[in-house]
Short mmCIF file of C-alpha atoms in Angstrom, two decimals:
data_model
loop_
_atom_site.label_atom_id
_atom_site.label_comp_id
_atom_site.label_asym_id
_atom_site.label_seq_id
_atom_site.Cartn_x
_atom_site.Cartn_y
_atom_site.Cartn_z
CA MET K 1 5.14 23.86 6.61
CA THR K 2 6.36 20.29 5.93
CA THR K 3 5.09 16.85 6.10
CA SER K 4 6.67 13.52 6.85
CA ASN K 5 8.08 11.46 4.01
CA ALA K 6 6.99 8.24 5.66
CA PRO K 7 4.67 6.01 3.88
CA GLU K 8 1.06 6.13 4.69
CA GLN K 9 0.41 3.77 7.86
CA ASP K 10 -2.47 2.62 10.16
CA LEU K 11 -1.61 5.07 12.94
CA GLN K 12 -3.57 2.86 15.53
CA SER K 13 -0.88 0.15 14.96
CA THR K 14 2.01 2.56 15.11
CA ARG K 15 3.94 2.24 18.38
CA VAL K 16 5.59 5.19 19.86
CA VAL K 17 7.97 4.77 22.87
CA ILE K 18 9.08 8.08 24.62
CA VAL K 19 12.17 7.93 26.83
CA GLY K 20 11.83 10.68 29.31
CA GLY K 21 8.57 12.11 30.77
CA GLY K 22 9.60 15.84 31.11
CA PRO K 23 7.81 18.70 29.04
CA GLY K 24 9.40 17.23 25.74
CA GLY K 25 8.19 13.83 26.40
CA TYR K 26 4.80 14.11 27.83
CA GLU K 27 3.74 16.97 25.31
CA ALA K 28 4.90 14.60 22.59
CA ALA K 29 2.96 11.80 24.08
CA LEU K 30 -0.30 13.92 23.94
CA VAL K 31 0.21 14.84 20.36
CA ALA K 32 1.04 11.09 19.43
CA ARG K 33 -2.26 9.93 21.20
CA ARG K 34 -4.29 12.64 19.44
CA LEU K 35 -2.99 11.41 16.07
CA GLY K 36 -4.02 7.79 16.96
CA ALA K 37 -0.74 6.16 17.82
CA ASP K 38 -0.08 3.61 20.69
CA VAL K 39 2.12 5.40 23.22
CA THR K 40 4.38 4.45 26.02
CA VAL K 41 6.21 6.98 28.17
CA VAL K 42 9.27 5.59 30.21
CA GLU K 43 10.32 7.88 32.97
CA GLN K 44 12.73 7.16 35.90
CA ALA K 45 11.89 9.92 38.43
CA GLY K 46 8.24 10.75 37.81
CA LEU K 47 6.00 12.44 35.26
CA GLY K 48 7.13 15.91 34.46
CA GLY K 49 10.76 14.99 35.00
CA ALA K 50 13.39 17.08 36.32
CA ALA K 51 11.54 20.28 35.02
CA VAL K 52 8.67 19.60 37.42
CA LEU K 53 10.35 17.57 40.14
CA THR K 54 13.86 19.33 40.66
CA ASP K 55 14.17 22.31 38.47
CA VAL K 56 11.58 24.69 36.82
CA VAL K 57 8.60 24.16 38.98
CA PRO K 58 10.31 23.96 42.41
CA SER K 59 12.71 26.84 41.81
CA LYS K 60 10.14 29.10 40.50
CA THR K 61 7.96 28.35 43.42
CA LEU K 62 10.82 29.20 45.78
CA ILE K 63 11.45 32.44 43.84
CA ALA K 64 7.74 33.36 43.99
CA THR K 65 7.97 33.04 47.79
CA ALA K 66 11.05 35.24 47.77
CA GLU K 67 9.21 37.68 45.65
CA TRP K 68 6.77 38.44 48.56
CA MET K 69 9.78 39.40 50.68
CA THR K 70 11.04 41.93 47.91
CA ILE K 71 7.51 43.53 47.87
CA ALA K 72 7.47 43.69 51.68
CA ASP K 73 10.76 45.56 51.41
CA ARG K 74 8.76 48.38 49.81
CA ALA K 75 6.05 48.55 52.25
CA PRO K 76 7.46 51.46 54.40
CA GLU K 77 7.81 53.93 51.43
CA LEU K 78 4.12 53.10 50.47
CA GLY K 79 3.00 54.08 54.05
CA ILE K 80 2.54 50.47 55.10
CA GLN K 81 3.63 49.56 58.74
CA LEU K 82 4.51 45.96 59.21
CA ASP K 83 5.11 43.89 62.21
CA GLY K 84 5.12 46.99 64.54
CA LEU K 85 8.07 48.39 62.94
CA PRO K 86 7.84 52.24 62.58
CA LEU K 87 7.25 53.71 59.11
CA ALA K 88 10.38 54.49 57.10
CA GLY K 89 11.43 58.00 57.78
CA ALA K 90 9.03 58.72 60.56
CA PRO K 91 9.81 61.79 62.57
CA GLY K 92 12.10 60.92 65.49
CA GLU K 93 12.90 57.38 64.53
CA ALA K 94 16.45 56.68 64.25
CA GLY K 95 17.71 54.78 61.05
CA GLY K 96 14.36 55.56 59.21
CA GLY K 97 14.48 56.56 55.71
CA LEU K 98 13.18 55.50 52.48
CA GLY K 99 15.14 52.39 51.09
CA THR K 100 15.47 50.79 54.58
CA LEU K 101 14.84 46.91 54.22
CA VAL K 102 12.20 45.33 56.14
CA ARG K 103 13.19 41.79 57.22
CA HIS K 104 10.98 39.01 58.22
CA LYS K 105 11.51 35.55 59.40
CA ILE K 106 11.41 32.70 56.81
CA ASP K 107 10.58 29.11 57.93
CA LEU K 108 12.46 27.58 55.01
CA ALA K 109 11.39 23.99 56.12
CA ALA K 110 7.82 25.03 55.65
CA VAL K 111 8.71 26.89 52.26
CA ASN K 112 10.57 23.73 51.04
CA THR K 113 7.56 21.55 52.20
CA ARG K 114 5.34 23.54 50.01
CA VAL K 115 7.69 23.73 47.12
CA LYS K 116 7.89 19.82 47.08
CA ALA K 117 4.21 19.32 47.66
CA LEU K 118 3.41 21.74 44.63
CA ALA K 119 5.90 19.77 42.39
CA ALA K 120 4.53 16.48 43.28
CA ALA K 121 0.98 17.67 42.72
CA GLN K 122 2.10 19.12 39.21
CA SER K 123 3.59 15.56 38.49
CA ALA K 124 0.29 13.93 39.55
CA ASP K 125 -1.63 16.22 37.21
CA ILE K 126 0.47 15.22 34.28
CA ARG K 127 0.18 11.49 35.07
CA GLY K 128 -3.64 11.92 35.37
CA ARG K 129 -3.84 13.74 31.99
CA LEU K 130 -1.71 11.10 30.27
CA ASP K 131 -3.81 8.26 31.87
CA ARG K 132 -6.87 9.97 30.73
CA GLU K 133 -5.71 10.19 27.08
CA GLY K 134 -4.74 6.49 27.07
CA VAL K 135 -0.91 6.80 27.37
CA ARG K 136 0.79 4.02 29.01
CA THR K 137 3.39 4.99 31.68
CA VAL K 138 6.29 2.77 32.65
CA LEU K 139 8.45 3.90 35.68
CA GLY K 140 11.97 2.97 35.06
CA HIS K 141 15.20 3.42 33.23
CA GLY K 142 14.94 3.13 29.52
CA ARG K 143 17.57 2.46 26.93
CA LEU K 144 17.63 1.81 23.16
CA ASP K 145 18.33 -1.84 21.95
CA GLY K 146 18.68 -0.89 18.23
CA PRO K 147 16.40 1.64 16.55
CA GLN K 148 13.20 -0.20 17.22
CA ARG K 149 13.29 -1.77 20.52
CA VAL K 150 13.62 -0.09 24.06
CA LEU K 151 14.71 -2.13 27.20
CA VAL K 152 13.30 -0.88 30.54
CA THR K 153 14.57 -1.65 34.02
CA THR K 154 11.59 -0.88 36.26
CA ALA K 155 11.83 0.49 39.84
CA THR K 156 11.09 -2.99 40.99
CA GLY K 157 13.99 -4.46 39.09
CA ASP K 158 11.88 -6.14 36.46
CA GLU K 159 12.95 -6.21 32.73
CA LEU K 160 10.52 -5.14 30.01
CA THR K 161 11.06 -5.01 26.30
CA LEU K 162 9.14 -2.55 24.28
CA ASP K 163 9.06 -3.00 20.47
CA THR K 164 8.37 0.25 18.69
CA ASP K 165 8.12 2.06 15.43
CA VAL K 166 9.07 5.50 16.60
CA VAL K 167 11.45 6.56 19.49
CA LEU K 168 11.57 9.86 21.15
CA VAL K 169 14.44 10.57 23.58
CA ALA K 170 13.71 13.33 25.97
CA THR K 171 16.01 12.58 28.91
CA GLY K 172 17.02 15.96 29.83
CA ALA K 173 20.08 17.20 31.60
CA THR K 174 21.53 16.92 34.94
CA PRO K 175 23.68 19.50 36.97
CA ARG K 176 27.45 19.66 36.05
CA VAL K 177 29.59 18.50 39.03
CA LEU K 178 33.23 19.57 39.57
CA ALA K 179 35.61 16.82 40.64
CA GLU K 180 36.97 19.22 43.30
CA ALA K 181 33.48 19.94 44.83
CA VAL K 182 31.39 16.70 44.88
CA PRO K 183 28.03 17.57 46.23
CA ASP K 184 27.01 15.73 49.52
CA GLY K 185 23.45 17.15 49.67
CA GLU K 186 24.11 18.82 53.08
CA ARG K 187 26.62 21.63 52.66
CA ILE K 188 27.88 21.26 49.06
CA LEU K 189 24.85 21.52 46.87
CA THR K 190 23.49 21.39 43.26
CA TRP K 191 20.15 23.19 42.62
CA THR K 192 18.38 19.98 42.92
CA GLN K 193 19.29 19.45 46.58
CA LEU K 194 18.36 22.91 47.88
CA TYR K 195 14.85 21.73 48.71
CA ASP K 196 15.92 19.60 51.56
CA LEU K 197 17.36 22.38 53.63
CA GLN K 198 15.43 22.91 56.92
CA SER K 199 16.71 26.31 57.73
CA LEU K 200 18.06 29.38 56.07
CA PRO K 201 21.81 29.13 55.22
CA GLU K 202 23.60 31.74 57.34
CA ARG K 203 26.13 32.57 54.50
CA LEU K 204 25.39 30.90 51.14
CA ILE K 205 28.12 30.95 48.57
CA VAL K 206 26.60 30.66 44.98
CA VAL K 207 29.27 29.61 42.40
CA GLY K 208 28.17 30.47 38.89
CA SER K 209 26.49 33.77 37.78
CA GLY K 210 24.48 32.48 34.81
CA VAL K 211 20.71 32.27 34.85
CA THR K 212 20.33 29.53 37.49
CA GLY K 213 23.16 31.09 39.90
CA ALA K 214 21.55 34.63 39.49
CA GLU K 215 18.08 33.32 40.23
CA PHE K 216 19.03 31.42 43.37
CA ALA K 217 21.33 34.21 44.74
CA GLY K 218 18.62 36.87 44.24
CA ALA K 219 15.96 34.45 45.86
CA TYR K 220 18.06 33.74 48.90
CA THR K 221 18.99 37.19 49.40
CA SER K 222 15.50 38.29 49.30
CA LEU K 223 14.69 35.48 51.87
CA GLY K 224 17.35 36.96 54.27
CA ALA K 225 20.44 35.03 53.62
CA ASP K 226 23.94 36.49 53.48
CA VAL K 227 24.78 35.50 49.81
CA VAL K 228 28.18 35.70 48.10
CA LEU K 229 27.87 35.19 44.40
CA VAL K 230 31.10 34.02 42.70
CA SER K 231 31.54 34.93 39.05
CA SER K 232 34.27 33.92 36.76
CA ARG K 233 33.27 36.68 34.34
CA ASP K 234 33.44 40.57 34.75
CA ARG K 235 29.54 40.82 35.50
CA VAL K 236 26.51 38.61 36.39
CA LEU K 237 24.62 37.00 33.58
CA PRO K 238 27.51 37.29 31.06
CA GLY K 239 25.36 35.88 28.06
CA GLU K 240 22.48 38.48 28.66
CA ASP K 241 21.90 42.02 27.53
CA ALA K 242 24.60 44.22 29.02
CA ASP K 243 22.22 46.90 30.29
CA ALA K 244 19.96 44.36 31.97
CA ALA K 245 22.84 42.50 33.59
CA GLU K 246 24.49 45.83 34.92
CA LEU K 247 21.14 46.91 36.28
CA LEU K 248 20.62 43.49 38.07
CA GLU K 249 24.25 43.44 39.54
CA ARG K 250 23.64 46.95 40.96
CA VAL K 251 20.36 45.86 42.49
CA PHE K 252 21.92 42.70 43.85
CA ARG K 253 24.62 44.87 45.59
CA SER K 254 22.19 47.35 46.98
CA ARG K 255 20.34 44.54 48.75
CA GLY K 256 23.51 43.36 50.56
CA MET K 257 24.71 40.67 48.31
CA THR K 258 28.49 40.35 47.81
CA VAL K 259 29.32 39.93 44.12
CA MET K 260 32.82 38.55 43.38
CA SER K 261 33.54 39.24 39.72
CA GLN K 262 36.31 37.68 37.79
CA SER K 263 36.80 34.89 40.49
CA ARG K 264 36.83 31.36 39.30
CA ALA K 265 36.16 28.66 41.91
CA ALA K 266 38.63 25.72 41.85
CA GLY K 267 36.96 23.63 44.49
CA ALA K 268 35.12 23.37 47.75
CA ARG K 269 35.55 21.29 50.95
CA ARG K 270 33.59 20.97 54.20
CA THR K 271 34.66 22.34 57.47
CA ALA K 272 33.60 21.55 60.79
CA ASP K 273 30.56 23.90 60.61
CA GLY K 274 30.43 25.02 57.07
CA VAL K 275 32.38 25.12 53.77
CA GLU K 276 35.42 26.49 52.26
CA VAL K 277 35.48 27.54 48.56
CA THR K 278 38.97 27.84 47.05
CA LEU K 279 39.31 30.26 44.22
CA ALA K 280 41.82 29.84 41.31
CA ASP K 281 43.96 32.69 42.65
CA GLY K 282 44.30 30.99 46.06
CA ARG K 283 41.66 32.97 47.93
CA VAL K 284 39.51 31.16 50.15
CA VAL K 285 35.80 32.19 50.65
CA GLN K 286 34.11 30.68 53.70
CA GLY K 287 30.47 30.10 54.10
CA SER K 288 27.78 27.84 55.69
CA HIS K 289 26.74 26.27 52.44
CA VAL K 290 27.81 26.47 48.76
CA LEU K 291 25.57 26.03 45.70
CA PHE K 292 27.28 25.15 42.46
CA ALA K 293 25.44 26.35 39.41
CA VAL K 294 28.03 25.64 36.79
CA GLY K 295 25.95 24.38 33.95
CA SER K 296 24.48 20.99 33.14
CA VAL K 297 25.42 18.01 31.15
CA PRO K 298 23.08 16.15 28.74
CA THR K 299 21.72 12.78 30.06
CA THR K 300 22.82 10.68 27.12
CA ALA K 301 25.06 8.20 28.92
CA GLY K 302 23.92 4.68 29.16
CA LEU K 303 20.90 4.99 26.67
CA GLY K 304 22.44 2.83 23.74
CA LEU K 305 22.24 5.82 21.48
CA GLU K 306 25.47 5.41 19.60
CA GLU K 307 24.96 1.70 19.32
CA ALA K 308 21.62 2.44 17.74
CA GLY K 309 23.32 4.73 15.21
CA VAL K 310 22.30 8.10 16.84
CA ARG K 311 24.93 10.81 16.27
CA LEU K 312 26.07 12.86 19.30
CA LYS K 313 27.75 16.18 19.31
CA PRO K 314 31.20 16.61 21.00
CA SER K 315 29.31 18.09 24.05
CA GLY K 316 27.38 14.78 24.34
CA HIS K 317 23.98 16.40 23.07
CA ILE K 318 22.03 14.52 20.51
CA GLU K 319 22.14 15.99 17.13
CA VAL K 320 18.81 16.90 15.66
CA ASP K 321 17.42 18.79 12.83
CA LYS K 322 14.52 21.34 12.77
CA VAL K 323 11.92 18.72 13.16
CA SER K 324 13.65 16.90 16.00
CA ARG K 325 14.93 13.93 13.85
CA THR K 326 18.26 12.25 14.73
CA SER K 327 20.64 10.63 12.41
CA VAL K 328 18.48 7.55 12.57
CA ARG K 329 15.17 7.90 10.56
CA ASN K 330 12.68 6.68 13.24
CA ILE K 331 14.48 8.18 16.43
CA TYR K 332 13.71 11.73 17.43
CA ALA K 333 15.04 13.73 20.33
CA ALA K 334 13.75 16.75 22.20
CA GLY K 335 14.71 19.12 25.11
CA ASP K 336 17.94 19.74 26.99
CA VAL K 337 19.29 16.50 25.72
CA THR K 338 19.67 18.14 22.33
CA GLY K 339 21.36 21.30 23.47
CA VAL K 340 19.20 23.52 21.07
CA LEU K 341 17.90 25.94 23.85
CA PRO K 342 17.42 24.86 27.48
CA LEU K 343 13.90 26.05 28.02
CA ALA K 344 10.82 23.82 28.88
CA SER K 345 8.91 25.68 26.28
CA VAL K 346 11.29 24.91 23.51
CA ALA K 347 11.47 21.18 24.72
CA ALA K 348 7.57 20.91 24.47
CA THR K 349 7.69 22.51 21.05
CA GLN K 350 10.31 20.11 19.96
CA GLY K 351 8.40 17.07 21.32
CA ARG K 352 5.18 18.17 19.53
CA ILE K 353 6.89 18.80 16.31
CA ALA K 354 8.73 15.40 16.49
CA MET K 355 5.49 13.34 16.83
CA SER K 356 3.70 15.45 14.15
CA HIS K 357 6.49 14.69 11.68
CA ALA K 358 6.92 11.10 12.67
CA LEU K 359 3.27 10.40 12.19
CA GLY K 360 2.73 12.20 9.11
CA ASP K 361 0.88 15.43 10.21
CA ALA K 362 1.58 18.78 8.79
CA VAL K 363 4.24 20.55 10.79
CA THR K 364 6.12 23.68 10.94
CA PRO K 365 9.94 23.13 11.67
CA LEU K 366 11.28 24.80 14.83
CA ALA K 367 12.15 28.50 14.54
CA LEU K 368 13.73 30.09 17.62
CA ARG K 369 13.21 33.63 16.32
CA GLY K 370 10.08 34.18 18.27
CA VAL K 371 11.05 32.28 21.45
CA SER K 372 10.84 34.43 24.39
CA ALA K 373 12.81 33.77 27.71
CA ASN K 374 12.76 34.97 31.09
CA ILE K 375 15.18 35.18 34.15
CA PHE K 376 13.12 35.01 37.35
CA THR K 377 15.17 37.47 39.27
CA ALA K 378 13.75 40.53 41.08
CA PRO K 379 13.50 42.39 38.80
CA GLU K 380 12.81 39.80 36.11
CA ILE K 381 14.55 39.99 32.80
CA ALA K 382 12.56 39.01 29.62
CA THR K 383 14.04 38.60 26.21
CA VAL K 384 12.81 37.84 22.68
CA GLY K 385 14.18 37.89 19.20
CA LEU K 386 17.72 39.02 18.40
CA SER K 387 20.05 40.38 21.24
CA GLU K 388 22.01 43.63 20.67
CA ALA K 389 25.05 41.41 20.63
CA ALA K 390 23.75 39.12 17.95
CA LEU K 391 22.72 42.13 15.85
CA GLN K 392 26.18 43.49 16.24
CA ALA K 393 27.84 40.24 15.41
CA GLN K 394 25.76 39.62 12.44
CA GLY K 395 26.42 43.10 11.12
CA THR K 396 22.68 43.98 11.04
CA HIS K 397 21.58 47.41 10.79
CA TYR K 398 19.15 48.28 13.73
CA THR K 399 17.91 51.15 15.53
CA VAL K 400 17.22 51.05 19.33
CA SER K 401 14.90 52.68 21.77
CA MET K 402 14.83 52.45 25.53
CA LEU K 403 12.94 53.85 28.46
CA PRO K 404 13.30 53.35 32.29
CA LEU K 405 10.13 52.02 34.09
CA ALA K 406 10.69 54.64 36.77
CA ARG K 407 9.03 57.18 34.56
CA ASN K 408 5.85 54.96 34.22
CA PRO K 409 2.96 56.16 36.45
CA ARG K 410 1.84 52.52 37.23
CA ALA K 411 5.40 51.87 38.28
CA LYS K 412 5.52 54.89 40.71
CA MET K 413 2.25 53.79 42.06
CA LEU K 414 3.87 50.38 43.04
CA GLY K 415 7.10 51.73 44.27
CA VAL K 416 8.93 50.33 41.29
CA ARG K 417 12.16 52.03 40.42
CA ASP K 418 14.40 49.45 38.76
CA GLY K 419 13.67 48.27 35.16
CA PHE K 420 13.42 49.35 31.56
CA ILE K 421 11.97 48.53 28.14
CA LYS K 422 14.28 48.31 25.08
CA ILE K 423 13.20 47.59 21.55
CA PHE K 424 15.51 46.77 18.63
CA ALA K 425 13.99 47.50 15.07
CA HIS K 426 15.20 47.60 11.43
CA PRO K 427 15.88 51.09 10.36
CA ALA K 428 14.26 51.07 7.06
CA SER K 429 11.31 48.75 7.46
CA GLY K 430 10.72 49.32 11.17
CA THR K 431 10.39 45.65 11.78
CA VAL K 432 10.72 44.59 15.49
CA LEU K 433 13.91 42.53 15.58
CA GLY K 434 14.11 41.99 19.43
CA ALA K 435 13.41 43.46 22.79
CA VAL K 436 14.61 43.29 26.42
CA LEU K 437 12.23 44.02 29.32
CA VAL K 438 13.38 44.39 32.88
CA GLY K 439 10.90 44.77 35.71
CA PRO K 440 8.28 43.05 37.70
CA ARG K 441 6.41 40.36 35.86
CA ALA K 442 8.46 40.84 32.81
CA SER K 443 7.57 37.26 31.94
CA GLU K 444 3.94 38.43 31.49
CA SER K 445 4.66 41.68 29.76
CA VAL K 446 7.03 40.38 26.92
CA PHE K 447 4.08 38.61 25.32
CA PRO K 448 3.02 41.46 22.89
CA LEU K 449 6.69 41.89 21.81
CA THR K 450 6.72 38.13 21.28
CA LEU K 451 3.81 38.47 18.93
CA ALA K 452 5.49 41.33 17.18
CA VAL K 453 8.76 39.51 16.54
CA THR K 454 6.99 36.32 15.60
CA HIS K 455 4.66 37.96 13.00
CA ARG K 456 7.27 40.54 11.94
CA MET K 457 5.28 43.51 12.96
CA THR K 458 6.61 46.92 12.81
CA ALA K 459 7.13 49.20 15.62
CA ASP K 460 4.56 51.57 14.26
CA GLN K 461 2.00 48.64 14.48
CA VAL K 462 2.97 48.00 18.08
CA ALA K 463 2.66 51.86 18.97
CA GLU K 464 -0.70 51.95 17.25
CA ALA K 465 -2.30 49.48 19.64
CA VAL K 466 -4.03 51.49 22.46
CA THR K 467 -2.86 50.44 25.98
CA VAL K 468 -4.50 50.77 29.37
CA TYR K 469 -3.67 53.95 31.48
CA PRO K 470 -2.02 53.69 33.87
CA SER K 471 -0.23 50.36 32.94
CA MET K 472 3.20 49.06 32.72
CA SER K 473 2.57 48.06 29.17
CA GLY K 474 2.25 51.74 28.39
CA THR K 475 5.92 52.08 28.24
CA ILE K 476 6.19 49.30 25.53
CA ALA K 477 4.05 51.28 23.35
CA GLU K 478 5.95 54.62 24.14
CA VAL K 479 9.16 52.83 23.30
CA ALA K 480 7.82 51.71 20.04
CA ARG K 481 6.53 55.24 19.12
CA MET K 482 10.15 56.51 19.66
CA LEU K 483 11.08 54.09 16.88
CA HIS K 484 8.70 55.74 14.34
CA HIS K 485 10.44 56.34 11.06
CA ARG K 486 8.87 59.17 9.16
CA SER K 487 8.22 58.31 5.48
CA GLU K 488 10.01 60.52 2.97
CA ASP K 489 7.38 60.13 0.30
#
C-alpha cells in the first residue's frame, strides 16, 4: 500500500478533469467524487467511450446472440427437434447423424438494432450514475494546454477552458488502418463499423487472427456466414496458450470456417459486388465483405500531451508507473492509451488507482498477476496468472495438470465436447501460478482460480474446496487434486 506524496489539501476545492469517458475515465470520476473532489469528464463520443459504444458491449452482445446458434447446433443430439427438421440420425432420414449442424435464419438488421440499443442504454446508465454523483459531463474534444488547463471544443463548436489541479487522460485506442485497405464502412470494415450491416455477409473475410479477429470470425460463422480467417501466423491466437489455440482452430474448421495460416494480407479493394483481398504472396481472396482486425493505435494525437511534458513511448502510448502517473506530477493516464493491458477491467482499475493516489488516499499499485482475461469465442478461453510460455521464458520451474471437459458429467449432459482445464503450480510449494480454461462460460468459471492466483493459494487449497456435483467446476478441483505433492516429512 502506498499513499500520495502530495501535501494535504482541501479536496472539495481540488479540481479534477478527466479526458475520456470510458471505463478508465468514468470509474476514476466516481472515486474522485467519493473522495470529495470537483470532477469534470470530457468525452467526445458518449459516456462509456468506445468500450461501451463500439467495442466491448456491442461485440459481446453480438457474440452472445451467436452463442444461441451454437447451442441450437447441439439440439439434435440432445433429442430436440427444431423447425420441423428431423432428429439427427433418425431411422430412414438421409444425411442424419450426430454433429449435423442445424442452421436458422438470422435477421442481422434486427440483431444490430438490439446491439446498438443496448450499447446506448448502457451509456445512458453511466451518464445517469455520474449525474447522480455530481460529476459534470462535457461532450466534446478535450486537449491539454499545459499541465493544469484543458481546452474543450464542444459538439456545438463552443470553446471551453477548464482549469484543473489533476488531469486523467483516458482516451483509449482506435482500430489500426492499413493504407492499402482504407475502410469505407460498407464493404471494407473495422470492428466499429460492423453494426451498420443490414444483412449477413455472404462471404466475410476476417484479416487478423488475434483476439478480435477470432471472436468476430467465430461469431459470424455461428450466425451462418461463410467466413475466411486470414492469419499471418501459423495458427490462430498466436499469443495465447498453444493447446487452447489449437483446439479453437480445430473447432473453427469443423464448423466450416476456412482458416488461411501464414497468409499476410497486403491490401483490399472493392469490386462490383464485393471485395478482393490481396495477400503478400500474390494470391487473391474474394468475398462480399472484409473485416480488418489488425490491432489498434492509442488515441494520443492532438491532445497536447508532449507540449505539456507528458512522455510517450515509441508506440505512441502514454508512459505511466504502477499508480498510473505520467512523467508530469499532476497528470495521470489509464486504459488502452497506456498500452499496459487492453482490458476494460484493467482500464477501470488504473483509473481508480490514479484518483486514489492523486487525492491522497491509500492505494495498492497495479499488479497484473491476478488479472483474468477471456476470449469470447465458442468455446470461450479464459486465462489468469502466468502462461506456460511466460513460465518457460522466465525459467520458472512448474508442474502442469490438465483434463478435458468431455469427461465431466455436467458437460456430457449439456452435449459439451470441446474444452479443458489446465493449471500450473510451483513444484515445491504447490502455489498456483496460472491457469487456462476452455469451455462454455469460461469467463465465469475462471473466478476461483483468479482468487487462487491473487492470494497465492496452493493447488491443495483449491482441491480441498467442495464443489457441486455435477458441475463444470468439479473439473477445476479434480485438476488441482492431480497437482498434489505428497510431503516427504
